[in-house]
Amino acid sequence: MQTTLRFRVSLSDAVASEAWRQIDILRQIRNHAVRDYYNADYNDQPSDYDQHKRLKQWGNRWPTFAVPSQHAAQQAISQIHTDLDGLEERRNNGYDVGRLHWQGRGEFRSVSYNQPCRWNVDHNTGGERFVRFRLEKIGWFRIRANRPVPDADEISEAILKKQKTGEWYLSLVVEVENTPAKPGLDEIGPQDCVGVDLGITNYIHTSDNLPVGTLDLSDEYERLRREQRKLSRKERGSHNWEDQREQVAKAKRKSSGKCLITSTN
């Protein structure tokens, strides 16, 4: 069974700038591949393998497309076809689905690798709190090791993502052995379940007699409205607009985080 380990990472200004530049180029490659797919005849639409082979041709025509790792570009294209399969499955189940949309700047926020030769892990940092990690074509950065970081050959996929708040995170997919199997419904009894009711005096009340009080998010909502007003006064797409959009995302995260903390206490 696979599990994903998520780490906060610290990138130097140069590495962060290069990573974001390459992610934006991958967005352009992704958009071009989507257009290439839909412009083809219905009975001759390309597979992910067909579009992988076209990457070199696209790179010769648009040299910018050759800047990121070609493996990462293939991963971005493969994700398109995974999404297309998901749309087809929903369509077959009777849902009214549309098409994949063009993604604007800032909407595509991650880069993915699934071959161990594309990354390196350096545990020899002189301390246990940080580990150095390298991604192909991006460079070295530090992982905040709040848990053990696996060796390079134990990782099956690495995903670097910039959150809307401006923070960077690295997700590492690893294999986990001896994972308990999910029990069947016939193996679950009433004693294994907890009932949750929405209330008036309390926000929720459980069958274990655990009350959760009503949340007061007035301060958080006021801050969010204030940050959104500031955003509306910025020129869309400008550097100041991007910085303020991060402030809006942080305000949203604070209110949702307060909900999560209250519900888990």
mmCIF file of N, CA and C in Angstrom, residues 160-230:
data_model
loop_
_atom_site.group_PDB
_atom_site.id
_atom_site.type_symbol
_atom_site.label_atom_id
_atom_site.label_comp_id
_atom_site.label_asym_id
_atom_site.label_seq_id
_atom_site.Cartn_x
_atom_site.Cartn_y
_atom_site.Cartn_z
ATOM 1 N N LEU A 160 6.544 18.578 -5.721
ATOM 2 C CA LEU A 160 6.830 19.880 -5.114
ATOM 3 C C LEU A 160 5.703 20.831 -5.485
ATOM 4 N N LYS A 161 5.107 21.475 -4.480
ATOM 5 C CA LYS A 161 3.947 22.335 -4.734
ATOM 6 C C LYS A 161 4.061 23.639 -3.964
ATOM 7 N N LYS A 162 3.679 24.721 -4.619
ATOM 8 C CA LYS A 162 3.590 26.024 -3.964
ATOM 9 C C LYS A 162 2.131 26.287 -3.615
ATOM 10 N N GLN A 163 1.852 26.428 -2.321
ATOM 11 C CA GLN A 163 0.496 26.699 -1.876
ATOM 12 C C GLN A 163 0.090 28.121 -2.257
ATOM 13 N N LYS A 164 -1.204 28.383 -2.243
ATOM 14 C CA LYS A 164 -1.680 29.727 -2.544
ATOM 15 C C LYS A 164 -1.234 30.733 -1.488
ATOM 16 N N THR A 165 -0.840 30.227 -0.322
ATOM 17 C CA THR A 165 -0.325 31.098 0.728
ATOM 18 C C THR A 165 1.129 31.485 0.484
ATOM 19 N N GLY A 166 1.763 30.891 -0.549
ATOM 20 C CA GLY A 166 3.159 31.177 -0.849
ATOM 21 C C GLY A 166 4.132 30.188 -0.247
ATOM 22 N N GLU A 167 3.650 29.276 0.587
ATOM 23 C CA GLU A 167 4.520 28.285 1.215
ATOM 24 C C GLU A 167 4.731 27.102 0.274
ATOM 25 N N TRP A 168 5.912 26.490 0.390
ATOM 26 C CA TRP A 168 6.262 25.339 -0.438
ATOM 27 C C TRP A 168 6.170 24.060 0.393
ATOM 28 N N TYR A 169 5.643 23.001 -0.233
ATOM 29 C CA TYR A 169 5.551 21.693 0.415
ATOM 30 C C TYR A 169 6.034 20.616 -0.552
ATOM 31 N N LEU A 170 6.636 19.575 0.022
ATOM 32 C CA LEU A 170 7.086 18.422 -0.752
ATOM 33 C C LEU A 170 6.313 17.202 -0.282
ATOM 34 N N SER A 171 5.670 16.509 -1.212
ATOM 35 C CA SER A 171 4.954 15.271 -0.900
ATOM 36 C C SER A 171 5.748 14.097 -1.456
ATOM 37 N N LEU A 172 6.028 13.121 -0.602
ATOM 38 C CA LEU A 172 6.786 11.936 -0.991
ATOM 39 C C LEU A 172 5.881 10.715 -0.869
ATOM 40 N N VAL A 173 5.715 9.987 -1.964
ATOM 41 C CA VAL A 173 4.889 8.779 -1.975
ATOM 42 C C VAL A 173 5.793 7.578 -1.722
ATOM 43 N N VAL A 174 5.461 6.781 -0.706
ATOM 44 C CA VAL A 174 6.275 5.623 -0.336
ATOM 45 C C VAL A 174 5.371 4.409 -0.149
ATOM 46 N N GLU A 175 5.988 3.224 -0.229
ATOM 47 C CA GLU A 175 5.278 1.978 0.018
ATOM 48 C C GLU A 175 5.280 1.675 1.516
ATOM 49 N N VAL A 176 4.149 1.227 2.030
ATOM 50 C CA VAL A 176 4.021 0.876 3.442
ATOM 51 C C VAL A 176 3.614 -0.587 3.540
ATOM 52 N N GLU A 177 4.369 -1.354 4.326
ATOM 53 C CA GLU A 177 4.074 -2.772 4.493
ATOM 54 C C GLU A 177 3.249 -2.995 5.757
ATOM 55 N N ASN A 178 2.602 -4.157 5.805
ATOM 56 C CA ASN A 178 1.837 -4.580 6.985
ATOM 57 C C ASN A 178 0.759 -3.569 7.367
ATOM 58 N N THR A 179 0.093 -3.034 6.359
ATOM 59 C CA THR A 179 -1.006 -2.106 6.628
ATOM 60 C C THR A 179 -2.289 -2.894 6.877
ATOM 61 N N PRO A 180 -2.990 -2.645 7.974
ATOM 62 C CA PRO A 180 -4.231 -3.391 8.241
ATOM 63 C C PRO A 180 -5.243 -3.194 7.116
ATOM 64 N N ALA A 181 -5.924 -4.278 6.771
ATOM 65 C CA ALA A 181 -6.933 -4.205 5.716
ATOM 66 C C ALA A 181 -8.165 -3.460 6.223
ATOM 67 N N LYS A 182 -8.842 -2.774 5.309
ATOM 68 C CA LYS A 182 -10.060 -2.056 5.666
ATOM 69 C C LYS A 182 -11.158 -3.063 5.979
ATOM 70 N N PRO A 183 -11.810 -2.971 7.143
ATOM 71 C CA PRO A 183 -12.844 -3.953 7.490
ATOM 72 C C PRO A 183 -14.080 -3.802 6.616
ATOM 73 N N GLY A 184 -14.756 -4.913 6.385
ATOM 74 C CA GLY A 184 -16.001 -4.887 5.633
ATOM 75 C C GLY A 184 -17.139 -4.346 6.479
ATOM 76 N N LEU A 185 -18.232 -3.953 5.822
ATOM 77 C CA LEU A 185 -19.367 -3.387 6.553
ATOM 78 C C LEU A 185 -19.968 -4.387 7.533
ATOM 79 N N ASP A 186 -19.924 -5.691 7.178
ATOM 80 C CA ASP A 186 -20.494 -6.701 8.064
ATOM 81 C C ASP A 186 -19.645 -6.918 9.315
ATOM 82 N N GLU A 187 -18.427 -6.371 9.324
ATOM 83 C CA GLU A 187 -17.539 -6.510 10.480
ATOM 84 C C GLU A 187 -17.627 -5.307 11.421
ATOM 85 N N ILE A 188 -18.408 -4.310 11.062
ATOM 86 C CA ILE A 188 -18.513 -3.091 11.862
ATOM 87 C C ILE A 188 -19.836 -3.102 12.626
ATOM 88 N N GLY A 189 -19.754 -2.958 13.944
ATOM 89 C CA GLY A 189 -20.943 -2.943 14.779
ATOM 90 C C GLY A 189 -21.251 -1.556 15.303
ATOM 91 N N PRO A 190 -22.406 -1.382 15.960
ATOM 92 C CA PRO A 190 -22.772 -0.063 16.510
ATOM 93 C C PRO A 190 -21.736 0.487 17.481
ATOM 94 N N GLN A 191 -21.068 -0.406 18.223
ATOM 95 C CA GLN A 191 -20.065 0.050 19.188
ATOM 96 C C GLN A 191 -18.838 0.645 18.508
ATOM 97 N N ASP A 192 -18.689 0.404 17.212
ATOM 98 C CA ASP A 192 -17.544 0.938 16.470
ATOM 99 C C ASP A 192 -17.853 2.286 15.824
ATOM 100 N N CYS A 193 -19.071 2.772 16.007
ATOM 101 C CA CYS A 193 -19.497 3.990 15.312
ATOM 102 C C CYS A 193 -19.769 5.120 16.314
ATOM 103 N N VAL A 194 -19.715 6.329 15.808
ATOM 104 C CA VAL A 194 -20.029 7.518 16.601
ATOM 105 C C VAL A 194 -21.050 8.349 15.831
ATOM 106 N N GLY A 195 -22.158 8.683 16.475
ATOM 107 C CA GLY A 195 -23.166 9.530 15.852
ATOM 108 C C GLY A 195 -22.871 10.999 16.102
ATOM 109 N N VAL A 196 -23.127 11.827 15.109
ATOM 110 C CA VAL A 196 -22.858 13.262 15.211
ATOM 111 C C VAL A 196 -24.120 14.021 14.822
ATOM 112 N N ASP A 197 -24.588 14.894 15.712
ATOM 113 C CA ASP A 197 -25.782 15.707 15.459
ATOM 114 C C ASP A 197 -25.410 17.180 15.469
ATOM 115 N N LEU A 198 -25.956 17.931 14.518
ATOM 116 C CA LEU A 198 -25.832 19.386 14.550
ATOM 117 C C LEU A 198 -26.822 19.938 15.561
ATOM 118 N N GLY A 199 -26.355 20.874 16.379
ATOM 119 C CA GLY A 199 -27.219 21.397 17.421
ATOM 120 C C GLY A 199 -27.431 22.891 17.324
ATOM 121 N N ILE A 200 -28.147 23.436 18.299
ATOM 122 C CA ILE A 200 -28.402 24.874 18.389
ATOM 123 C C ILE A 200 -27.549 25.475 19.503
ATOM 124 N N THR A 201 -27.626 24.871 20.688
ATOM 125 C CA THR A 201 -26.799 25.351 21.803
ATOM 126 C C THR A 201 -25.325 25.105 21.523
ATOM 127 N N ASN A 202 -25.024 23.905 21.031
ATOM 128 C CA ASN A 202 -23.668 23.544 20.635
ATOM 129 C C ASN A 202 -23.626 23.345 19.129
ATOM 130 N N TYR A 203 -22.423 23.485 18.588
ATOM 131 C CA TYR A 203 -22.264 23.303 17.141
ATOM 132 C C TYR A 203 -22.591 21.865 16.753
ATOM 133 N N ILE A 204 -21.954 20.903 17.451
ATOM 134 C CA ILE A 204 -22.278 19.497 17.244
ATOM 135 C C ILE A 204 -22.287 18.796 18.592
ATOM 136 N N HIS A 205 -22.950 17.635 18.623
ATOM 137 C CA HIS A 205 -22.978 16.807 19.825
ATOM 138 C C HIS A 205 -22.883 15.363 19.355
ATOM 139 N N THR A 206 -21.976 14.595 19.970
ATOM 140 C CA THR A 206 -21.755 13.218 19.532
ATOM 141 C C THR A 206 -22.463 12.245 20.463
ATOM 142 N N SER A 207 -22.595 11.005 19.985
ATOM 143 C CA SER A 207 -23.212 9.958 20.797
ATOM 144 C C SER A 207 -22.341 9.573 21.985
ATOM 145 N N ASP A 208 -21.071 9.988 21.975
ATOM 146 C CA ASP A 208 -20.186 9.781 23.131
ATOM 147 C C ASP A 208 -20.326 10.909 24.146
ATOM 148 N N ASN A 209 -21.349 11.749 23.963
ATOM 149 C CA ASN A 209 -21.615 12.884 24.857
ATOM 150 C C ASN A 209 -20.485 13.913 24.831
ATOM 151 N N LEU A 210 -19.939 14.120 23.644
ATOM 152 C CA LEU A 210 -18.889 15.127 23.471
ATOM 153 C C LEU A 210 -19.484 16.338 22.763
ATOM 154 N N PRO A 211 -19.612 17.482 23.451
ATOM 155 C CA PRO A 211 -20.133 18.685 22.790
ATOM 156 C C PRO A 211 -19.003 19.510 22.182
ATOM 157 N N VAL A 212 -19.292 20.152 21.074
ATOM 158 C CA VAL A 212 -18.359 21.087 20.441
ATOM 159 C C VAL A 212 -19.081 22.421 20.334
ATOM 160 N N GLY A 213 -18.548 23.434 20.993
ATOM 161 C CA GLY A 213 -19.217 24.726 21.049
ATOM 162 C C GLY A 213 -19.292 25.436 19.707
ATOM 163 N N THR A 214 -20.200 26.392 19.626
ATOM 164 C CA THR A 214 -20.351 27.190 18.411
ATOM 165 C C THR A 214 -19.110 28.054 18.191
ATOM 166 N N LEU A 215 -18.655 28.080 16.967
ATOM 167 C CA LEU A 215 -17.443 28.828 16.646
ATOM 168 C C LEU A 215 -17.738 30.322 16.506
ATOM 169 N N ASP A 216 -16.824 31.125 16.976
ATOM 170 C CA ASP A 216 -16.886 32.569 16.759
ATOM 171 C C ASP A 216 -15.793 32.927 15.754
ATOM 172 N N LEU A 217 -16.199 33.093 14.505
ATOM 173 C CA LEU A 217 -15.241 33.388 13.438
ATOM 174 C C LEU A 217 -15.361 34.830 12.958
ATOM 175 N N SER A 218 -15.974 35.687 13.773
ATOM 176 C CA SER A 218 -16.203 37.064 13.320
ATOM 177 C C SER A 218 -14.891 37.791 13.037
ATOM 178 N N ASP A 219 -13.878 37.606 13.879
ATOM 179 C CA ASP A 219 -12.591 38.272 13.646
ATOM 180 C C ASP A 219 -11.922 37.750 12.380
ATOM 181 N N GLU A 220 -11.996 36.418 12.189
ATOM 182 C CA GLU A 220 -11.372 35.821 11.006
ATOM 183 C C GLU A 220 -12.070 36.278 9.726
ATOM 184 N N TYR A 221 -13.416 36.351 9.757
ATOM 185 C CA TYR A 221 -14.149 36.782 8.566
ATOM 186 C C TYR A 221 -13.900 38.259 8.265
ATOM 187 N N GLU A 222 -13.766 39.063 9.308
ATOM 188 C CA GLU A 222 -13.486 40.480 9.097
ATOM 189 C C GLU A 222 -12.110 40.660 8.466
ATOM 190 N N ARG A 223 -11.135 39.894 8.937
ATOM 191 C CA ARG A 223 -9.803 39.980 8.336
ATOM 192 C C ARG A 223 -9.847 39.533 6.875
ATOM 193 N N LEU A 224 -10.609 38.454 6.588
ATOM 194 C CA LEU A 224 -10.715 37.973 5.218
ATOM 195 C C LEU A 224 -11.338 39.030 4.320
ATOM 196 N N ARG A 225 -12.416 39.676 4.784
ATOM 197 C CA ARG A 225 -13.045 40.728 3.983
ATOM 198 C C ARG A 225 -12.081 41.889 3.745
ATOM 199 N N ARG A 226 -11.306 42.224 4.774
ATOM 200 C CA ARG A 226 -10.343 43.321 4.644
ATOM 201 C C ARG A 226 -9.267 42.989 3.603
ATOM 202 N N GLU A 227 -8.759 41.757 3.645
ATOM 203 C CA GLU A 227 -7.730 41.356 2.688
ATOM 204 C C GLU A 227 -8.303 41.269 1.272
ATOM 205 N N GLN A 228 -9.563 40.851 1.148
ATOM 206 C CA GLN A 228 -10.190 40.782 -0.172
ATOM 207 C C GLN A 228 -10.413 42.173 -0.751
ATOM 208 N N ARG A 229 -10.757 43.139 0.104
ATOM 209 C CA ARG A 229 -10.914 44.516 -0.378
ATOM 210 C C ARG A 229 -9.582 45.059 -0.887
ATOM 211 N N LYS A 230 -8.508 44.773 -0.165
ATOM 212 C CA LYS A 230 -7.183 45.197 -0.619
ATOM 213 C C LYS A 230 -6.850 44.565 -1.965
#
